[in-house]
mmCIF file of C-alpha atoms in Angstrom:
data_model
loop_
_atom_site.group_PDB
_atom_site.id
_atom_site.type_symbol
_atom_site.label_atom_id
_atom_site.label_comp_id
_atom_site.label_asym_id
_atom_site.label_seq_id
_atom_site.Cartn_x
_atom_site.Cartn_y
_atom_site.Cartn_z
ATOM 1 C CA GLU N 217 74.451 115.296 93.098
ATOM 2 C CA ILE N 218 71.306 116.000 95.105
ATOM 3 C CA MET N 219 69.169 115.623 91.959
ATOM 4 C CA ASN N 220 70.873 112.331 91.179
ATOM 5 C CA LEU N 221 70.300 110.997 94.686
ATOM 6 C CA ARG N 222 66.630 112.031 94.573
ATOM 7 C CA GLU N 223 66.189 110.192 91.276
ATOM 8 C CA GLY N 224 67.860 107.129 92.771
ATOM 9 C CA LEU N 225 65.440 107.137 95.687
ATOM 10 C CA ILE N 226 62.476 107.353 93.314
ATOM 11 C CA LEU N 227 63.799 104.274 91.481
ATOM 12 C CA GLY N 228 64.419 102.425 94.746
ATOM 13 C CA TYR N 229 68.202 102.806 94.926
ATOM 14 C CA SER N 230 69.966 104.001 98.060
ATOM 15 C CA ALA N 231 73.225 103.752 99.971
ATOM 16 C CA PRO N 232 73.481 101.761 103.234
ATOM 17 C CA ARG N 233 72.314 103.686 106.297
ATOM 18 C CA VAL N 234 75.396 102.620 108.277
ATOM 19 C CA THR N 235 77.656 104.626 105.954
ATOM 20 C CA VAL N 236 75.231 107.490 105.251
ATOM 21 C CA GLU N 237 74.980 108.378 108.952
ATOM 22 C CA ALA N 238 78.513 109.784 108.988
ATOM 23 C CA VAL N 239 78.154 111.911 105.853
ATOM 24 C CA PRO N 240 76.580 115.124 107.259
ATOM 25 C CA HIS N 241 79.374 115.508 109.816
ATOM 26 C CA GLN N 242 82.032 114.674 107.221
ATOM 27 C CA VAL N 243 80.681 117.307 104.832
ATOM 28 C CA ARG N 244 80.379 119.993 107.510
ATOM 29 C CA SER N 245 83.935 119.271 108.659
ATOM 30 C CA LEU N 246 85.053 120.764 105.332
ATOM 31 C CA ILE N 247 83.795 124.151 106.541
ATOM 32 C CA GLY N 248 86.113 126.331 108.626
ATOM 33 C CA ARG N 249 89.281 128.395 108.457
ATOM 34 C CA ASP N 250 91.328 125.213 107.982
ATOM 35 C CA SER N 251 89.144 124.074 105.066
ATOM 36 C CA ILE N 252 90.946 122.377 102.198
ATOM 37 C CA PHE N 253 89.046 124.715 99.859
ATOM 38 C CA LEU N 254 90.987 127.645 101.308
ATOM 39 C CA GLY N 255 94.306 125.915 100.659
ATOM 40 C CA PRO N 256 95.139 127.871 97.474
ATOM 41 C CA SER N 257 94.682 131.205 99.264
ATOM 42 C CA GLN N 258 96.968 130.085 102.092
ATOM 43 C CA ARG N 259 99.827 129.269 99.737
ATOM 44 C CA THR N 260 100.181 132.708 98.159
ATOM 45 C CA ASN N 261 100.872 136.309 99.113
ATOM 46 C CA ASP N 262 98.755 137.641 96.241
ATOM 47 C CA VAL N 263 96.152 139.741 98.074
ATOM 48 C CA ALA N 264 93.693 139.881 95.172
ATOM 49 C CA PHE N 265 93.890 136.125 94.634
ATOM 50 C CA LYS N 266 93.369 135.466 98.350
ATOM 51 C CA ALA N 267 90.283 137.667 98.355
ATOM 52 C CA SER N 268 88.877 135.977 95.250
ATOM 53 C CA VAL N 269 89.316 132.469 96.700
ATOM 54 C CA GLU N 270 87.744 133.479 100.009
ATOM 55 C CA ASP N 271 84.771 135.103 98.250
ATOM 56 C CA ILE N 272 84.119 131.948 96.217
ATOM 57 C CA TYR N 273 84.487 129.846 99.366
ATOM 58 C CA THR N 274 82.091 132.015 101.412
ATOM 59 C CA GLU N 275 79.484 132.767 98.753
ATOM 60 C CA GLU N 276 79.392 129.485 96.804
ATOM 61 C CA ILE N 277 81.200 126.579 98.442
ATOM 62 C CA VAL N 278 79.954 126.899 102.033
ATOM 63 C CA PRO N 279 76.264 127.247 101.051
ATOM 64 C CA ALA N 280 76.576 124.256 98.703
ATOM 65 C CA LEU N 281 78.170 122.105 101.411
ATOM 66 C CA ASN N 282 75.470 123.075 103.897
ATOM 67 C CA ARG N 283 72.700 122.305 101.389
ATOM 68 C CA TYR N 284 74.166 118.893 100.730
ATOM 69 C CA ALA N 285 74.655 118.043 104.418
ATOM 70 C CA ASP N 286 71.101 119.207 105.206
ATOM 71 C CA PHE N 287 69.678 117.111 102.367
ATOM 72 C CA ILE N 288 71.476 113.960 103.529
ATOM 73 C CA GLU N 289 70.475 114.552 107.146
ATOM 74 C CA ASN N 290 66.848 115.587 106.643
ATOM 75 C CA ASP N 291 65.768 113.754 103.483
ATOM 76 C CA TYR N 292 68.099 110.968 102.413
ATOM 77 C CA LEU N 293 69.067 109.301 105.689
ATOM 78 C CA SER N 294 65.539 108.198 106.558
ATOM 79 C CA GLN N 295 65.279 106.446 103.170
ATOM 80 C CA ALA N 296 68.724 104.841 103.170
ATOM 81 C CA ARG N 297 68.649 101.058 102.999
ATOM 82 C CA GLU N 298 69.317 98.896 106.044
ATOM 83 C CA ALA N 299 71.043 96.122 104.073
ATOM 84 C CA LEU N 300 74.792 96.436 103.479
ATOM 85 C CA ALA N 301 74.933 94.540 100.192
ATOM 86 C CA VAL N 302 74.654 96.345 96.872
ATOM 87 C CA SER N 303 72.634 93.318 95.757
ATOM 88 C CA ALA N 304 69.787 94.618 97.962
ATOM 89 C CA ASN N 305 69.066 97.326 95.367
ATOM 90 C CA PRO N 306 66.587 96.783 92.503
ATOM 91 C CA ASN N 307 67.998 94.273 90.007
ATOM 92 C CA GLY N 308 70.644 93.823 92.666
ATOM 93 C CA GLU N 309 71.901 90.469 91.438
ATOM 94 C CA ALA N 310 73.255 92.245 88.356
ATOM 95 C CA CYS N 311 74.853 95.124 90.278
ATOM 96 C CA TYR N 312 77.916 93.386 91.708
ATOM 97 C CA PRO N 313 78.989 91.636 88.471
ATOM 98 C CA ALA N 314 78.618 94.964 86.645
ATOM 99 C CA LEU N 315 80.792 96.728 89.215
ATOM 100 C CA ILE N 316 83.453 94.012 88.996
ATOM 101 C CA GLN N 317 83.436 94.360 85.211
ATOM 102 C CA SER N 318 83.810 98.127 85.586
ATOM 103 C CA PHE N 319 86.700 98.115 88.069
ATOM 104 C CA VAL N 320 88.563 94.923 87.166
ATOM 105 C CA THR N 321 87.696 95.241 83.434
ATOM 106 C CA LYS N 322 86.928 91.535 83.112
ATOM 107 C CA ALA N 323 84.138 89.312 84.393
ATOM 108 C CA VAL N 324 84.998 87.347 87.536
ATOM 109 C CA PRO N 325 82.166 85.581 89.431
ATOM 110 C CA ALA N 326 81.753 86.539 93.084
ATOM 111 C CA GLU N 327 82.248 82.923 94.186
ATOM 112 C CA GLU N 328 85.591 82.818 92.369
ATOM 113 C CA ILE N 329 86.664 86.146 93.872
ATOM 114 C CA HIS N 330 85.891 84.813 97.347
ATOM 115 C CA ALA N 331 87.740 81.527 96.774
ATOM 116 C CA VAL N 332 90.788 83.245 95.275
ATOM 117 C CA GLY N 333 90.893 85.618 98.233
ATOM 118 C CA LEU N 334 90.849 82.775 100.749
ATOM 119 C CA GLU N 335 93.594 80.978 98.824
ATOM 120 C CA GLN N 336 95.802 84.078 98.621
ATOM 121 C CA VAL N 337 95.329 84.916 102.300
ATOM 122 C CA ALA N 338 96.400 81.388 103.255
ATOM 123 C CA LYS N 339 99.527 81.600 101.062
ATOM 124 C CA ILE N 340 100.571 84.993 102.412
ATOM 125 C CA ARG N 341 99.935 83.952 106.019
ATOM 126 C CA GLU N 342 102.376 81.101 105.416
ATOM 127 C CA GLU N 343 104.983 83.558 104.095
ATOM 128 C CA ILE N 344 104.501 85.761 107.151
ATOM 129 C CA GLN N 345 104.739 82.817 109.542
ATOM 130 C CA VAL N 346 107.971 81.541 107.973
ATOM 131 C CA THR N 347 109.560 84.997 108.252
ATOM 132 C CA MET N 348 108.348 85.375 111.844
ATOM 133 C CA ASP N 349 109.697 81.947 112.812
ATOM 134 C CA GLN N 350 113.080 82.608 111.203
ATOM 135 C CA HIS N 351 113.673 86.170 112.367
ATOM 136 C CA PHE N 352 111.234 87.222 115.097
ATOM 137 C CA GLY N 353 110.750 84.200 117.336
ATOM 138 C CA GLY N 354 107.403 83.089 115.893
ATOM 139 C CA GLY N 355 104.070 83.818 117.576
ATOM 140 C CA ASP N 356 100.567 84.859 116.512
ATOM 141 C CA ILE N 357 100.428 86.605 113.135
ATOM 142 C CA SER N 358 97.803 89.270 113.866
ATOM 143 C CA GLU N 359 99.397 90.146 117.218
ATOM 144 C CA PHE N 360 102.834 90.400 115.618
ATOM 145 C CA LEU N 361 101.597 92.597 112.764
ATOM 146 C CA ARG N 362 100.007 94.926 115.304
ATOM 147 C CA ARG N 363 103.234 95.033 117.307
ATOM 148 C CA VAL N 364 105.204 95.880 114.178
ATOM 149 C CA ASN N 365 102.991 98.948 113.713
ATOM 150 C CA GLU N 366 103.200 100.102 117.341
ATOM 151 C CA ASP N 367 106.483 98.965 118.935
ATOM 152 C CA PRO N 368 109.056 101.825 119.122
ATOM 153 C CA ALA N 369 111.705 99.299 118.055
ATOM 154 C CA PHE N 370 110.141 99.327 114.585
ATOM 155 C CA THR N 371 109.364 103.052 114.242
ATOM 156 C CA PHE N 372 111.343 106.206 113.413
ATOM 157 C CA GLU N 373 113.243 108.593 115.666
ATOM 158 C CA SER N 374 112.574 111.799 113.725
ATOM 159 C CA GLU N 375 110.760 113.283 110.737
ATOM 160 C CA ASP N 376 114.105 113.617 108.965
ATOM 161 C CA ALA N 377 114.737 109.891 109.460
ATOM 162 C CA VAL N 378 111.423 109.062 107.740
ATOM 163 C CA LEU N 379 112.368 111.137 104.701
ATOM 164 C CA LYS N 380 115.933 109.793 104.505
ATOM 165 C CA TYR N 381 114.683 106.204 104.720
ATOM 166 C CA SER N 382 112.373 106.616 101.723
ATOM 167 C CA THR N 383 114.869 108.693 99.739
ATOM 168 C CA ALA N 384 117.536 106.008 100.099
ATOM 169 C CA ALA N 385 115.026 103.346 99.059
ATOM 170 C CA LEU N 386 114.049 105.370 95.986
ATOM 171 C CA ASP N 387 117.711 105.664 94.960
ATOM 172 C CA ALA N 388 118.083 101.889 95.314
ATOM 173 C CA VAL N 389 115.030 101.031 93.238
ATOM 174 C CA LYS N 390 115.984 103.509 90.496
ATOM 175 C CA ALA N 391 119.383 101.825 90.195
ATOM 176 C CA ALA N 392 117.747 98.400 89.869
ATOM 177 C CA MET N 393 115.280 99.265 87.108
ATOM 178 C CA PRO N 394 117.536 98.489 84.090
ATOM 179 C CA ARG N 395 117.582 94.865 85.281
ATOM 180 C CA ALA N 396 113.834 94.577 84.693
ATOM 181 C CA PHE N 397 113.021 97.173 81.997
ATOM 182 C CA GLY N 398 114.432 98.156 78.656
ATOM 183 C CA THR N 399 112.444 101.396 78.536
ATOM 184 C CA LEU N 400 112.226 103.829 81.441
ATOM 185 C CA PRO N 401 110.357 107.149 81.653
ATOM 186 C CA LYS N 402 112.142 110.404 80.914
ATOM 187 C CA ALA N 403 110.530 112.010 83.946
ATOM 188 C CA ASP N 404 112.175 111.617 87.319
ATOM 189 C CA VAL N 405 110.250 111.057 90.555
ATOM 190 C CA LEU N 406 111.050 112.662 93.903
ATOM 191 C CA VAL N 407 110.109 111.879 97.486
ATOM 192 C CA LYS N 408 108.836 114.875 99.444
ATOM 193 C CA PRO N 409 107.092 115.314 102.790
ATOM 194 C CA TYR N 410 103.466 116.343 102.617
ATOM 195 C CA PRO N 411 103.022 120.123 102.762
ATOM 196 C CA GLU N 412 101.836 121.306 106.160
ATOM 197 C CA PHE N 413 98.225 121.821 105.067
ATOM 198 C CA ALA N 414 97.972 118.120 104.091
ATOM 199 C CA ALA N 415 100.320 116.593 106.650
ATOM 200 C CA SER N 416 97.810 114.008 107.828
ATOM 201 C CA GLY N 417 97.806 112.161 104.498
ATOM 202 C CA SER N 418 99.150 108.620 104.310
ATOM 203 C CA GLY N 419 101.119 108.939 101.079
ATOM 204 C CA GLU N 420 100.210 109.654 97.469
ATOM 205 C CA TYR N 421 101.749 110.008 94.022
ATOM 206 C CA HIS N 422 101.332 113.110 91.846
ATOM 207 C CA SER N 423 102.102 112.479 88.188
ATOM 208 C CA SER N 424 104.872 113.973 86.088
ATOM 209 C CA SER N 425 104.331 116.149 83.021
ATOM 210 C CA GLU N 426 103.599 114.830 79.554
ATOM 211 C CA ASP N 427 106.965 115.962 78.191
ATOM 212 C CA GLY N 428 108.865 114.538 81.159
ATOM 213 C CA THR N 429 110.316 117.862 82.294
ATOM 214 C CA ARG N 430 108.322 118.058 85.551
ATOM 215 C CA PRO N 431 109.072 115.135 87.866
ATOM 216 C CA GLY N 432 106.476 113.038 89.574
ATOM 217 C CA ILE N 433 106.184 113.584 93.321
ATOM 218 C CA PHE N 434 105.616 110.900 95.929
ATOM 219 C CA TYR N 435 104.364 112.710 99.018
ATOM 220 C CA ILE N 436 104.892 110.872 102.285
ATOM 221 C CA ALA N 437 103.703 111.585 105.809
ATOM 222 C CA VAL N 438 106.574 112.323 108.186
ATOM 223 C CA THR N 439 104.621 113.655 111.166
ATOM 224 C CA ASP N 440 104.485 111.551 114.349
ATOM 225 C CA PRO N 441 107.606 109.532 113.448
ATOM 226 C CA ALA N 442 107.453 107.549 116.704
ATOM 227 C CA GLY N 443 104.058 106.228 115.602
ATOM 228 C CA ARG N 444 105.134 105.447 112.031
ATOM 229 C CA SER N 445 106.384 101.911 111.372
ATOM 230 C CA LYS N 446 109.321 101.254 109.069
ATOM 231 C CA SER N 447 107.754 97.976 107.973
ATOM 232 C CA ASN N 448 105.511 99.171 105.136
ATOM 233 C CA GLN N 449 107.558 102.124 103.893
ATOM 234 C CA LEU N 450 109.315 100.244 101.088
ATOM 235 C CA ALA N 451 106.292 98.334 99.780
ATOM 236 C CA THR N 452 104.338 101.590 99.561
ATOM 237 C CA LEU N 453 107.218 103.361 97.826
ATOM 238 C CA HIS N 454 107.593 100.585 95.235
ATOM 239 C CA HIS N 455 103.819 100.623 94.680
ATOM 240 C CA GLU N 456 103.724 104.378 94.090
ATOM 241 C CA THR N 457 107.038 105.124 92.331
ATOM 242 C CA TYR N 458 109.268 102.469 90.745
ATOM 243 C CA PRO N 459 108.332 99.980 89.412
ATOM 244 C CA GLY N 460 104.718 100.992 90.174
ATOM 245 C CA HIS N 461 102.522 103.970 89.381
ATOM 246 C CA HIS N 462 105.237 106.452 88.385
ATOM 247 C CA LEU N 463 107.008 104.158 85.946
ATOM 248 C CA GLN N 464 103.791 102.983 84.306
ATOM 249 C CA GLY N 465 102.002 106.337 84.367
ATOM 250 C CA ALA N 466 104.942 108.441 83.186
ATOM 251 C CA ILE N 467 105.658 106.090 80.289
ATOM 252 C CA ALA N 468 101.977 106.267 79.300
ATOM 253 C CA LEU N 469 102.022 110.070 79.316
ATOM 254 C CA GLU N 470 105.229 110.149 77.271
ATOM 255 C CA LEU N 471 103.863 107.846 74.539
ATOM 256 C CA GLY N 472 102.608 110.828 72.548
ATOM 257 C CA ASP N 473 100.737 109.837 69.401
ATOM 258 C CA LYS N 474 101.969 106.222 69.640
ATOM 259 C CA GLN N 475 98.876 105.375 71.676
ATOM 260 C CA HIS N 476 95.299 106.620 71.839
ATOM 261 C CA THR N 477 94.718 109.596 74.127
ATOM 262 C CA LEU N 478 92.268 107.594 76.244
ATOM 263 C CA ALA N 479 94.922 104.973 77.020
ATOM 264 C CA ARG N 480 97.367 107.688 78.057
ATOM 265 C CA TYR N 481 95.103 109.676 80.355
ATOM 266 C CA LEU N 482 92.258 107.492 81.594
ATOM 267 C CA TRP N 483 92.500 104.971 84.424
ATOM 268 C CA ASN N 484 91.618 101.294 84.451
ATOM 269 C CA SER N 485 91.856 100.085 88.024
ATOM 270 C CA GLY N 486 92.399 96.400 87.231
ATOM 271 C CA TYR N 487 95.428 97.244 85.101
ATOM 272 C CA GLY N 488 96.754 100.228 87.063
ATOM 273 C CA GLU N 489 96.379 98.917 90.601
ATOM 274 C CA GLY N 490 97.196 95.404 89.450
ATOM 275 C CA TRP N 491 100.474 96.687 88.017
ATOM 276 C CA ALA N 492 101.331 98.577 91.203
ATOM 277 C CA LEU N 493 100.683 95.501 93.362
ATOM 278 C CA TYR N 494 102.686 93.345 90.925
ATOM 279 C CA SER N 495 105.464 95.914 91.308
ATOM 280 C CA GLU N 496 105.662 95.335 95.058
ATOM 281 C CA ARG N 497 106.509 91.674 94.381
ATOM 282 C CA LEU N 498 108.815 92.544 91.483
ATOM 283 C CA ALA N 499 110.829 94.717 93.856
ATOM 284 C CA ASP N 500 111.281 91.642 96.044
ATOM 285 C CA GLU N 501 112.596 89.668 93.052
ATOM 286 C CA LEU N 502 115.143 92.452 92.581
ATOM 287 C CA GLY N 503 116.319 92.219 96.203
ATOM 288 C CA LEU N 504 114.869 95.563 97.256
ATOM 289 C CA TYR N 505 113.543 94.482 100.673
ATOM 290 C CA PRO N 506 116.879 94.218 102.505
ATOM 291 C CA THR N 507 115.582 93.315 105.976
ATOM 292 C CA PRO N 508 113.053 90.799 107.345
ATOM 293 C CA LEU N 509 111.027 93.764 108.643
ATOM 294 C CA ASP N 510 110.786 95.178 105.110
ATOM 295 C CA ARG N 511 109.532 91.804 103.882
ATOM 296 C CA ILE N 512 106.933 91.672 106.655
ATOM 297 C CA GLY N 513 105.700 95.045 105.394
ATOM 298 C CA LEU N 514 105.413 93.649 101.871
ATOM 299 C CA TYR N 515 103.412 90.658 103.084
ATOM 300 C CA SER N 516 101.238 92.883 105.279
ATOM 301 C CA ASP N 517 100.303 95.044 102.286
ATOM 302 C CA GLN N 518 99.643 91.994 100.120
ATOM 303 C CA ILE N 519 97.466 90.196 102.664
ATOM 304 C CA ALA N 520 95.343 93.333 103.084
ATOM 305 C CA ARG N 521 94.620 93.318 99.327
ATOM 306 C CA ALA N 522 93.874 89.576 99.391
ATOM 307 C CA SER N 523 91.551 90.031 102.380
ATOM 308 C CA ARG N 524 89.594 92.591 100.393
ATOM 309 C CA LEU N 525 88.586 89.900 97.903
ATOM 310 C CA VAL N 526 87.073 87.855 100.714
ATOM 311 C CA MET N 527 85.336 90.720 102.491
ATOM 312 C CA ASP N 528 84.069 92.606 99.437
ATOM 313 C CA SER N 529 82.443 89.539 97.894
ATOM 314 C CA GLY N 530 81.230 88.386 101.309
ATOM 315 C CA LEU N 531 79.555 91.687 102.153
ATOM 316 C CA HIS N 532 77.896 92.233 98.789
ATOM 317 C CA THR N 533 76.892 88.742 97.653
ATOM 318 C CA MET N 534 77.065 86.319 100.592
ATOM 319 C CA GLY N 535 75.187 88.054 103.371
ATOM 320 C CA TRP N 536 78.205 88.898 105.522
ATOM 321 C CA THR N 537 77.559 91.189 108.464
ATOM 322 C CA ARG N 538 79.723 94.162 109.258
ATOM 323 C CA GLN N 539 81.083 92.321 112.307
ATOM 324 C CA GLN N 540 82.105 89.326 110.186
ATOM 325 C CA ALA N 541 84.160 91.640 107.995
ATOM 326 C CA VAL N 542 85.701 93.402 111.008
ATOM 327 C CA ASP N 543 86.651 90.086 112.623
ATOM 328 C CA TYR N 544 88.195 88.794 109.399
ATOM 329 C CA MET N 545 90.330 91.916 109.034
ATOM 330 C CA MET N 546 91.344 91.817 112.690
ATOM 331 C CA ASN N 547 92.620 88.271 112.200
ATOM 332 C CA ASN N 548 94.510 89.016 108.995
ATOM 333 C CA SER N 549 96.069 92.442 109.437
ATOM 334 C CA GLY N 550 97.985 94.487 111.931
ATOM 335 C CA TRP N 551 95.741 97.504 111.523
ATOM 336 C CA ALA N 552 94.295 99.448 114.418
ATOM 337 C CA ALA N 553 90.602 98.863 115.144
ATOM 338 C CA VAL N 554 89.597 102.374 114.022
ATOM 339 C CA ASP N 555 91.385 101.903 110.683
ATOM 340 C CA ILE N 556 89.624 98.590 110.148
ATOM 341 C CA GLN N 557 86.245 100.233 110.788
ATOM 342 C CA ASN N 558 87.046 102.871 108.153
ATOM 343 C CA GLU N 559 88.246 100.184 105.752
ATOM 344 C CA ILE N 560 85.022 98.197 106.101
ATOM 345 C CA ASP N 561 83.015 101.372 105.423
ATOM 346 C CA ARG N 562 85.003 101.724 102.212
ATOM 347 C CA TYR N 563 84.039 98.225 101.042
ATOM 348 C CA ILE N 564 80.394 98.802 101.908
ATOM 349 C CA SER N 565 80.277 102.175 100.116
ATOM 350 C CA TRP N 566 82.417 101.314 97.078
ATOM 351 C CA PRO N 567 81.588 97.726 96.067
ATOM 352 C CA GLY N 568 83.967 96.042 93.671
ATOM 353 C CA GLN N 569 86.782 98.606 93.598
ATOM 354 C CA ALA N 570 88.899 96.988 96.298
ATOM 355 C CA THR N 571 89.068 93.717 94.348
ATOM 356 C CA SER N 572 90.887 95.296 91.398
ATOM 357 C CA TYR N 573 94.326 95.349 93.069
ATOM 358 C CA MET N 574 94.763 91.627 93.721
ATOM 359 C CA LEU N 575 92.749 90.417 90.721
ATOM 360 C CA GLY N 576 94.800 92.680 88.447
ATOM 361 C CA MET N 577 98.071 91.426 89.922
ATOM 362 C CA ILE N 578 96.999 87.797 89.562
ATOM 363 C CA GLU N 579 96.220 88.381 85.878
ATOM 364 C CA LEU N 580 99.640 89.968 85.330
ATOM 365 C CA ARG N 581 101.337 87.030 87.051
ATOM 366 C CA ARG N 582 99.313 84.630 84.886
ATOM 367 C CA LEU N 583 100.386 86.380 81.689
ATOM 368 C CA ARG N 584 104.028 86.390 82.781
ATOM 369 C CA THR N 585 103.874 82.668 83.633
ATOM 370 C CA LEU N 586 102.294 82.022 80.226
ATOM 371 C CA ALA N 587 105.116 83.900 78.494
ATOM 372 C CA GLU N 588 107.789 82.114 80.536
ATOM 373 C CA SER N 589 106.349 78.668 79.804
ATOM 374 C CA ARG N 590 105.934 79.272 76.068
ATOM 375 C CA LEU N 591 109.252 81.009 75.470
ATOM 376 C CA GLY N 592 111.405 79.017 77.888
ATOM 377 C CA LYS N 593 115.007 80.230 77.807
ATOM 378 C CA GLY N 594 113.971 82.799 75.227
ATOM 379 C CA PHE N 595 111.825 84.664 77.756
ATOM 380 C CA ASP N 596 113.085 88.226 78.207
ATOM 381 C CA LEU N 597 111.875 89.852 81.434
ATOM 382 C CA PRO N 598 112.652 93.470 80.420
ATOM 383 C CA GLY N 599 110.958 92.846 77.076
ATOM 384 C CA PHE N 600 107.862 91.456 78.777
ATOM 385 C CA HIS N 601 107.617 94.443 81.114
ATOM 386 C CA ASP N 602 108.175 96.887 78.267
ATOM 387 C CA ARG N 603 105.256 95.337 76.406
ATOM 388 C CA VAL N 604 102.980 95.527 79.445
ATOM 389 C CA VAL N 605 103.650 99.230 80.128
ATOM 390 C CA SER N 606 103.866 100.376 76.498
ATOM 391 C CA MET N 607 100.117 100.268 75.892
ATOM 392 C CA GLY N 608 98.942 102.911 78.348
ATOM 393 C CA SER N 609 96.080 102.166 80.735
ATOM 394 C CA ILE N 610 94.111 99.434 78.975
ATOM 395 C CA THR N 611 91.628 96.754 79.993
ATOM 396 C CA LEU N 612 92.883 93.357 81.116
ATOM 397 C CA PRO N 613 91.463 91.574 78.019
ATOM 398 C CA MET N 614 93.305 94.088 75.808
ATOM 399 C CA LEU N 615 96.474 93.447 77.817
ATOM 400 C CA GLU N 616 96.093 89.689 77.352
ATOM 401 C CA GLU N 617 95.763 90.165 73.593
ATOM 402 C CA SER N 618 98.852 92.392 73.502
ATOM 403 C CA VAL N 619 100.986 90.001 75.562
ATOM 404 C CA THR N 620 99.814 87.003 73.513
ATOM 405 C CA ASP N 621 100.851 88.828 70.330
ATOM 406 C CA TRP N 622 104.236 89.599 71.924
ATOM 407 C CA ILE N 623 104.745 85.924 72.799
ATOM 408 C CA THR N 624 104.026 84.979 69.176
ATOM 409 C CA GLU N 625 106.454 87.630 67.912
ATOM 410 C CA GLN N 626 109.185 86.503 70.304
ATOM 411 C CA GLY N 627 108.668 82.859 69.376
ATOM 412 C CA ALA N 628 109.036 83.686 65.686
ATOM 413 C CA ASN N 629 112.299 85.481 66.398
#
């Protein structure tokens, strides 16, 4: 990594100073008795294994982390670029389109990304406002979304209550899946609290086994229940489990030799994250957000992804300042200020990736609308979904070709 960064500097490429400044501290924070690298030794009673892990940590990992932090602090930081935009790098005008092509897997001009983001934000704000007016007495959207995340009336009483809430929701979505899919994965998925060593995580899915015998695991954070809002629990669960990442990913793994190995194991963000975001809305079609608060959580998640289109393209191609991005997020989310700062750093450091969620979902919705319009009463929703998830993780142009072929086949039948 150090060699690669040195070569980049020689060629004139660098990361933005505003994000590089935090890196030495972040790297050094990985050193200590609570280091994640010592996790394996803390989860076993095997004395020899513990000693081996700790030797590797002390003799190899710690020196490497220190070398990297020292390099960033003493050599790289002074040469990091002042500009936020990736387009400030050599041949910068080509950088952003290439990154969009890489993450979304299709070419979308920055101007179009920005316009689509503004349009989607406006639509979702209207959905939020209608729900607020009908069920919560109206008011300012950003203030209400912040209140939803902080007011004890919307949070949990205990860690056990957090787990039970998500477990019940998982049971409900599992029962609903035959209404939208003809094929379901063999592998089950379970909800579990994060293990103690990773309790600060926000929630993540760990995949099932290829033969379906080991279930997928959706780890959720249950600590600090009084500070954990109920509002976004269901949208996140549907994104990560059914009909989202677990359903799609487990089916891909279980395809065996029916699909190419690359499509089963590799990840295309436009397809994968697009499917998961599509799944949040599909769950709504299936009646799986039983309360207005649950629906507010869905809209809150969706507007965050739409806002990313605006901010990512603004920062990297339109000369947006960091403060412009912060202000935009403050006006269109209920997130705490510190979380927004971290989110903006993500967009600055990882250009293009954050657009793949909403752009992927929009493409999936477009293909479904195309199928519905061409097939009319002959449109079969489970059949459409089965086609979409039966190909493994493919590019969006490949998905369009597959769905178009399916429409032709269905029309002939």
